[in-house]
Short mmCIF file of C-alpha atoms and ligand atoms in Angstrom, two decimals:
data_model
loop_
_atom_site.label_atom_id
_atom_site.label_comp_id
_atom_site.label_asym_id
_atom_site.label_seq_id
_atom_site.Cartn_x
_atom_site.Cartn_y
_atom_site.Cartn_z
CA UNK A 1 42.17 -2.26 2.02
CA UNK A 2 41.51 -5.68 0.56
CA UNK A 3 43.98 -8.54 0.27
CA UNK A 4 43.27 -11.14 -2.38
CA UNK A 5 44.66 -14.46 -1.23
CA UNK A 6 46.46 -17.06 -3.30
CA UNK A 7 44.36 -20.07 -4.31
CA UNK A 8 43.93 -23.00 -1.93
CA UNK A 9 45.37 -21.44 1.20
CA UNK A 10 44.81 -23.53 4.36
CA UNK A 11 42.14 -22.18 6.69
CA UNK A 12 44.55 -22.04 9.65
CA UNK A 13 46.83 -19.70 7.70
CA UNK A 14 43.90 -17.42 6.87
CA UNK A 15 42.84 -17.39 10.53
CA UNK A 16 46.38 -16.45 11.62
CA UNK A 17 46.52 -13.70 8.99
CA UNK A 18 43.18 -12.29 10.15
CA UNK A 19 44.11 -12.53 13.83
CA UNK A 20 47.30 -10.58 13.17
CA UNK A 21 45.31 -7.66 11.75
CA UNK A 22 42.68 -7.80 14.45
CA UNK A 23 45.40 -7.63 17.10
CA UNK A 24 46.57 -4.44 15.45
CA UNK A 25 43.07 -3.00 15.93
CA UNK A 26 41.53 -3.58 12.50
CA UNK A 27 38.16 -5.17 11.88
CA UNK A 28 38.13 -7.69 9.06
CA UNK A 29 35.69 -9.10 6.56
CA UNK A 30 36.49 -12.51 5.11
CA UNK A 31 34.94 -13.12 1.74
CA UNK A 32 35.13 -16.59 0.21
CA UNK A 33 34.21 -16.53 -3.47
CA UNK A 34 34.37 -19.08 -6.25
CA UNK A 35 37.23 -17.19 -7.93
CA UNK A 36 39.17 -16.13 -4.87
CA UNK A 37 39.21 -15.50 -1.15
CA UNK A 38 39.63 -11.94 0.07
CA UNK A 39 40.32 -10.35 3.44
CA UNK A 40 39.14 -6.77 3.83
CA UNK A 41 40.53 -4.56 6.56
CA UNK A 42 38.44 -1.85 8.13
CA UNK A 43 40.13 0.89 10.12
CA UNK A 44 42.86 3.39 9.43
CA UNK A 45 44.76 1.59 6.68
CA UNK A 46 46.64 4.69 5.44
CA UNK A 47 49.92 3.55 7.02
CA UNK A 48 49.88 0.04 5.62
CA UNK A 49 52.55 -0.67 3.04
CA UNK A 50 50.72 -2.98 0.61
CA UNK A 51 53.89 -4.11 -1.19
CA UNK A 52 55.52 -5.02 2.10
CA UNK A 53 52.53 -7.17 3.10
CA UNK A 54 52.59 -8.96 -0.27
CA UNK A 55 56.35 -9.59 -0.01
CA UNK A 56 56.32 -10.86 3.55
CA UNK A 57 53.15 -12.94 3.52
CA UNK A 58 53.11 -16.35 1.87
CA UNK A 59 49.33 -16.32 1.41
CA UNK A 60 48.65 -12.90 -0.14
CA UNK A 61 48.51 -12.66 -3.93
CA UNK A 62 47.95 -8.89 -4.10
CA UNK A 63 46.38 -6.02 -2.21
CA UNK A 64 44.38 -2.98 -3.21
CA UNK A 65 42.95 0.04 -1.49
CA UNK A 66 39.19 0.46 -1.43
CA UNK A 67 38.42 4.09 -1.80
CA UNK A 68 34.70 3.76 -1.20
CA UNK A 69 33.27 4.01 2.31
CA UNK A 70 31.21 0.88 1.78
CA UNK A 71 33.30 -2.25 2.19
CA UNK A 72 31.20 -5.29 3.05
CA UNK A 73 28.71 -4.61 0.24
CA UNK A 74 31.47 -3.63 -2.21
CA UNK A 75 32.02 -5.79 -5.26
CA UNK A 76 35.77 -5.22 -4.95
CA UNK A 77 35.72 -7.17 -1.69
CA UNK A 78 33.23 -9.78 -2.87
CA UNK A 79 33.40 -10.35 -6.63
CA UNK A 80 30.70 -13.01 -6.87
CA UNK A 81 27.13 -11.80 -7.00
CA UNK A 82 25.19 -12.73 -3.88
CA UNK A 83 22.16 -14.89 -4.55
CA UNK A 84 19.60 -15.02 -1.75
CA UNK A 85 17.43 -18.06 -1.26
CA UNK A 86 13.98 -17.69 0.26
CA UNK A 87 11.90 -20.86 0.27
CA UNK A 88 11.88 -22.00 -3.37
CA UNK A 89 12.72 -18.53 -4.63
CA UNK A 90 16.16 -17.17 -5.53
CA UNK A 91 17.01 -13.50 -5.78
CA UNK A 92 20.19 -12.50 -7.56
CA UNK A 93 22.29 -13.11 -10.66
CA UNK A 94 20.69 -15.46 -13.17
CA UNK A 95 17.16 -14.86 -11.94
CA UNK A 96 14.43 -12.30 -12.47
CA UNK A 97 12.32 -12.69 -9.38
CA UNK A 98 8.89 -11.14 -9.27
CA UNK A 99 7.45 -10.11 -5.92
CA UNK A 100 3.80 -9.16 -6.07
CA UNK A 101 0.77 -8.46 -3.92
CA UNK A 102 -1.27 -5.59 -2.58
CA UNK A 103 0.10 -2.41 -1.08
CA UNK A 104 -1.84 -3.31 2.08
CA UNK A 105 -3.29 -6.50 3.38
CA UNK A 106 -6.99 -5.71 3.75
CA UNK A 107 -8.76 -8.97 4.54
CA UNK A 108 -8.17 -12.71 4.58
CA UNK A 109 -10.22 -13.10 1.45
CA UNK A 110 -8.39 -10.30 -0.37
CA UNK A 111 -4.85 -11.46 0.39
CA UNK A 112 -5.55 -15.15 -0.27
CA UNK A 113 -7.26 -14.38 -3.57
CA UNK A 114 -4.38 -12.18 -4.73
CA UNK A 115 -1.80 -14.70 -3.49
CA UNK A 116 -3.35 -17.59 -5.43
CA UNK A 117 -3.60 -15.52 -8.57
CA UNK A 118 -0.10 -13.98 -8.58
CA UNK A 119 1.38 -17.39 -7.81
CA UNK A 120 -0.47 -18.87 -10.74
CA UNK A 121 0.92 -16.08 -12.93
CA UNK A 122 4.48 -16.82 -11.81
CA UNK A 123 5.26 -14.50 -8.88
CA UNK A 124 7.70 -16.18 -6.52
CA UNK A 125 7.16 -14.01 -3.42
CA UNK A 126 4.02 -12.42 -1.97
CA UNK A 127 4.11 -8.86 -0.68
CA UNK A 128 1.58 -7.22 1.61
CA UNK A 129 1.88 -4.24 3.90
CA UNK A 130 0.52 -4.65 7.41
CA UNK A 131 2.10 -1.58 9.00
CA UNK A 132 1.77 1.29 6.56
CA UNK A 133 3.90 4.42 6.68
CA UNK A 134 1.35 7.04 5.58
CA UNK A 135 1.93 10.72 5.02
CA UNK A 136 -1.34 11.54 6.77
CA UNK A 137 -2.02 10.28 10.29
CA UNK A 138 -5.71 10.13 9.28
CA UNK A 139 -5.07 7.72 6.39
CA UNK A 140 -5.44 3.93 6.72
CA UNK A 141 -2.47 2.75 8.79
CA UNK A 142 -2.69 -0.92 7.84
CA UNK A 143 -4.22 -3.93 9.56
CA UNK A 144 -1.04 -4.26 11.63
CA UNK A 145 -0.66 -7.50 13.64
CA UNK A 146 -3.95 -8.79 12.26
CA UNK A 147 -2.66 -8.08 8.74
CA UNK A 148 0.46 -10.13 9.40
CA UNK A 149 -1.75 -13.03 10.53
CA UNK A 150 -3.69 -12.80 7.23
CA UNK A 151 -0.43 -12.75 5.30
CA UNK A 152 0.72 -15.88 7.14
CA UNK A 153 -2.49 -17.55 6.14
CA UNK A 154 -1.90 -16.70 2.47
CA UNK A 155 1.61 -18.11 2.79
CA UNK A 156 0.23 -21.30 4.28
CA UNK A 157 -2.33 -21.63 1.53
CA UNK A 158 -0.01 -20.95 -1.41
CA UNK A 159 3.46 -21.80 -0.10
CA UNK A 160 4.72 -18.40 -1.28
CA UNK A 161 7.32 -16.75 0.96
CA UNK A 162 6.13 -13.37 2.28
CA UNK A 163 7.62 -9.90 2.56
CA UNK A 164 6.20 -7.09 4.68
CA UNK A 165 7.39 -3.72 5.91
CA UNK A 166 8.72 -3.43 9.44
CA UNK A 167 8.68 0.13 10.75
CA UNK A 168 10.77 -0.18 13.90
CA UNK A 169 12.77 -2.72 15.83
CA UNK A 170 10.17 -3.13 18.60
CA UNK A 171 8.06 -5.00 16.01
CA UNK A 172 10.66 -7.74 15.43
CA UNK A 173 8.80 -10.44 17.36
CA UNK A 174 5.66 -9.86 15.32
CA UNK A 175 7.67 -10.47 12.14
CA UNK A 176 9.07 -13.83 13.16
CA UNK A 177 7.18 -15.73 10.45
CA UNK A 178 7.77 -13.11 7.77
CA UNK A 179 10.40 -14.41 5.33
CA UNK A 180 11.77 -11.07 4.16
CA UNK A 181 11.76 -7.87 6.21
CA UNK A 182 11.07 -4.81 4.11
CA UNK A 183 12.64 -1.55 5.21
CA UNK A 184 10.71 1.18 3.49
CA UNK A 185 11.96 4.31 1.78
CA UNK A 186 11.09 6.44 4.80
CA UNK A 187 13.16 4.23 7.07
CA UNK A 188 16.22 3.74 4.87
CA UNK A 189 18.30 5.74 7.33
CA UNK A 190 16.69 4.51 10.52
CA UNK A 191 20.07 3.34 11.77
CA UNK A 192 18.78 1.61 14.90
CA UNK A 193 16.46 -0.46 12.73
CA UNK A 194 19.30 -1.23 10.29
CA UNK A 195 21.52 -2.41 13.16
CA UNK A 196 18.71 -4.50 14.62
CA UNK A 197 18.02 -6.38 11.36
CA UNK A 198 21.77 -6.73 10.92
CA UNK A 199 21.72 -9.03 13.92
CA UNK A 200 19.27 -11.42 12.25
CA UNK A 201 19.74 -14.28 9.83
CA UNK A 202 16.87 -13.22 7.60
CA UNK A 203 16.74 -11.47 4.22
CA UNK A 204 16.09 -7.74 4.25
CA UNK A 205 14.59 -5.80 1.34
CA UNK A 206 16.05 -2.32 1.65
CA UNK A 207 14.29 0.39 -0.34
CA UNK A 208 16.03 3.54 -1.45
CA UNK A 209 14.94 6.67 0.40
CA UNK A 210 12.83 9.29 -1.36
CA UNK A 211 15.76 11.69 -1.59
CA UNK A 212 18.76 9.51 -0.89
CA UNK A 213 21.80 9.07 -3.08
CA UNK A 214 22.99 5.73 -4.39
CA UNK A 215 25.94 5.93 -2.03
CA UNK A 216 23.65 6.53 0.96
CA UNK A 217 21.66 3.44 -0.01
CA UNK A 218 24.88 1.42 -0.13
CA UNK A 219 25.93 2.81 3.25
CA UNK A 220 22.60 1.79 4.77
CA UNK A 221 23.09 -1.72 3.36
CA UNK A 222 26.60 -1.62 4.84
CA UNK A 223 25.07 -1.14 8.31
CA UNK A 224 23.14 -4.39 7.92
CA UNK A 225 25.93 -6.45 6.35
CA UNK A 226 28.62 -5.11 8.71
CA UNK A 227 26.40 -6.14 11.63
CA UNK A 228 26.50 -9.73 10.33
CA UNK A 229 23.50 -10.14 8.03
CA UNK A 230 24.66 -10.60 4.45
CA UNK A 231 21.19 -11.15 3.01
CA UNK A 232 20.29 -7.70 1.76
CA UNK A 233 18.29 -6.98 -1.39
CA UNK A 234 18.57 -3.41 -2.68
CA UNK A 235 15.47 -1.84 -4.16
CA UNK A 236 15.27 1.25 -6.37
CA UNK A 237 11.73 2.64 -5.99
CA UNK A 238 11.94 6.05 -7.62
CA UNK A 239 13.24 9.28 -6.19
CA UNK A 240 11.76 12.73 -5.70
CA UNK A 241 12.45 15.04 -8.59
CA UNK A 242 10.96 18.24 -10.00
CA UNK A 243 8.55 16.11 -12.04
CA UNK A 244 4.94 16.13 -10.88
CA UNK A 245 3.26 13.95 -13.52
CA UNK A 246 4.69 10.80 -11.97
CA UNK A 247 4.70 9.98 -8.25
CA UNK A 248 8.50 9.60 -8.32
CA UNK A 249 11.19 9.32 -10.97
CA UNK A 250 12.51 5.82 -11.67
CA UNK A 251 16.29 5.96 -11.59
CA UNK A 252 17.35 3.19 -13.95
CA UNK A 253 21.00 4.27 -13.81
CA UNK A 254 20.90 3.48 -10.10
CA UNK A 255 19.97 -0.11 -10.89
CA UNK A 256 22.93 -0.48 -13.23
CA UNK A 257 25.37 1.29 -10.94
CA UNK A 258 24.27 -0.64 -7.86
CA UNK A 259 24.88 -3.90 -9.74
CA UNK A 260 28.35 -2.70 -10.71
CA UNK A 261 29.34 -1.34 -7.31
CA UNK A 262 27.85 -4.03 -5.11
CA UNK A 263 27.53 -7.80 -5.09
CA UNK A 264 24.06 -7.59 -3.53
CA UNK A 265 20.92 -8.40 -5.54
CA UNK A 266 19.19 -5.34 -6.98
CA UNK A 267 15.49 -5.11 -7.76
CA UNK A 268 13.23 -2.18 -8.62
CA UNK A 269 9.66 -1.19 -7.87
CA UNK A 270 7.84 0.27 -10.90
CA UNK A 271 4.65 0.82 -8.89
CA UNK A 272 5.95 3.38 -6.38
CA UNK A 273 8.36 4.76 -8.97
CA UNK A 274 5.52 5.86 -11.24
CA UNK A 275 2.30 5.90 -9.23
CA UNK A 276 0.45 5.21 -12.48
CA UNK A 277 -0.88 1.77 -13.41
CA UNK A 278 -0.36 2.14 -17.17
CA UNK A 279 3.33 2.91 -16.66
CA UNK A 280 4.01 -0.19 -14.60
CA UNK A 281 4.31 -2.82 -17.39
CA UNK A 282 6.64 -0.76 -19.63
CA UNK A 283 8.81 0.21 -16.65
CA UNK A 284 8.94 -3.42 -15.50
CA UNK A 285 10.31 -4.38 -18.93
CA UNK A 286 12.86 -1.57 -18.77
CA UNK A 287 13.98 -2.75 -15.33
CA UNK A 288 14.55 -6.25 -16.71
CA UNK A 289 16.38 -4.85 -19.72
CA UNK A 290 18.94 -2.93 -17.63
CA UNK A 291 19.91 -6.05 -15.72
CA UNK A 292 17.95 -5.94 -12.45
CA UNK A 293 17.45 -9.16 -10.52
CA UNK A 294 13.73 -8.65 -10.12
CA UNK A 295 10.79 -6.36 -9.50
CA UNK A 296 8.26 -5.70 -6.78
CA UNK A 297 4.87 -4.90 -8.29
CA UNK A 298 1.66 -3.95 -6.51
CA UNK A 299 -1.43 -5.90 -7.54
CA UNK A 300 -5.02 -5.87 -6.31
CA UNK A 301 -8.14 -7.91 -7.05
CA UNK A 302 -10.12 -4.66 -7.23
CA UNK A 303 -7.75 -1.69 -7.58
CA UNK A 304 -10.61 0.84 -7.65
CA UNK A 305 -11.53 -0.21 -4.10
CA UNK A 306 -7.98 -0.61 -2.74
CA UNK A 307 -7.41 1.02 0.66
CA UNK A 308 -3.96 2.14 -0.43
CA UNK A 309 -2.17 2.81 -3.75
CA UNK A 310 -5.00 1.62 -6.00
CA UNK A 311 -4.00 3.97 -8.83
CA UNK A 312 -0.65 2.24 -9.27
CA UNK A 313 -1.89 -1.32 -8.70
CA UNK A 314 -2.32 -3.76 -11.59
CA UNK A 315 -5.42 -5.91 -11.52
CA UNK A 316 -4.83 -9.63 -11.55
CA UNK A 317 -5.38 -10.01 -15.28
CA UNK A 318 -3.03 -7.15 -16.12
CA UNK A 319 -0.42 -8.76 -13.90
CA UNK A 320 -0.88 -12.09 -15.67
CA UNK A 321 -0.37 -10.44 -19.06
CA UNK A 322 2.74 -8.66 -17.81
CA UNK A 323 4.19 -11.92 -16.52
CA UNK A 324 3.66 -13.65 -19.87
CA UNK A 325 5.57 -10.84 -21.53
CA UNK A 326 8.35 -10.83 -18.91
CA UNK A 327 8.77 -14.58 -19.20
CA UNK A 328 9.72 -14.28 -22.89
CA UNK A 329 12.04 -11.36 -22.23
CA UNK A 330 13.70 -13.02 -19.22
CA UNK A 331 14.52 -16.03 -21.40
CA UNK A 332 16.22 -13.71 -23.90
CA UNK A 333 18.27 -12.21 -21.06
CA UNK A 334 19.21 -15.71 -19.86
CA UNK A 335 17.39 -15.17 -16.60
CA UNK A 336 15.06 -17.54 -14.89
CA UNK A 337 11.73 -15.93 -14.07
C1 PEP B 401 5.38 -0.03 -0.12
O1 PEP B 401 6.14 -0.87 -0.62
O2 PEP B 401 4.16 -0.19 -0.01
C2 PEP B 401 5.96 1.26 0.30
C3 PEP B 401 5.40 1.99 1.25
O3 PEP B 401 7.08 1.59 -0.40
P1 PEP B 401 8.12 2.79 -0.21
O4 PEP B 401 8.74 2.58 1.15
O5 PEP B 401 9.06 2.57 -1.34
O6 PEP B 401 7.35 4.06 -0.33
MN1 MN B 402 2.29 1.01 -1.73
#
């Protein structure tokens, strides 16, 4: 249930209204937008007579039931698109933010070289995996804490904010200097981790699970936002399908639907969605065309020698060419790249 308040209601009146509901056992979400302020009730709202509330309250303009299970991330509750600020970068409506870097941080030289180059090409955020979730326990597991230190160095050298995947909540201290916490596809429903990052004041990049529905992705985001952290970026990264010629199947409808259903920024990852380098630039353009707020693209200074995901990584020149193309297209879409 969401109540849209009349314009310019005094804060004390809103507080009293909220307290009244909380005393009746409801949780509330207050959403202050540019168009209107809304109060969302969470709990068993079946018995509430909406018309009665509107008639008897002097601050409520109208009320409506929210049928979806997700409330805090729902656009009905929060009409304005959320724009997340990380350093000089913005992620959300009006922007097409490019996050780039290697699948894994491999060495100081590697990450700094890539960071300088992608920054020069126009990437606003540097990615680099330090803890890698690998299918095989015998595969390279990432440089771990040492990798995070190398990533910090690249941040210091270039000024780019950094994003890296956190695999469980015991690693939180290690990620203190990481600007955006990535929750990977395999951890999308690690509810303890979702709750833990919900207690932080730091952006979270939440990737869609390999076989999770759009609604499940929204519910995972709800865990984080309901726990108090509103800075969630949703990421479509391809889902498992019957297709074997691509690593995953990019679900472009998910990008569009997520933007419609939620106020959170939505980006997509053409690298993991396809697994094939030559598909990455065309998919990146498609992602921009359907209205996403950005992309995360894997790049490497020497993809043939990459320790992880080389086949889907663009080399630095290919990335530069892609960015030149995206810049023109972003301007046509009225988005700042
Ligand atoms: C990654 O970004 O390197 C990664 C492991 O992605 P995903 O969780 O989408 O597989
Ligand atoms: Mn990867």
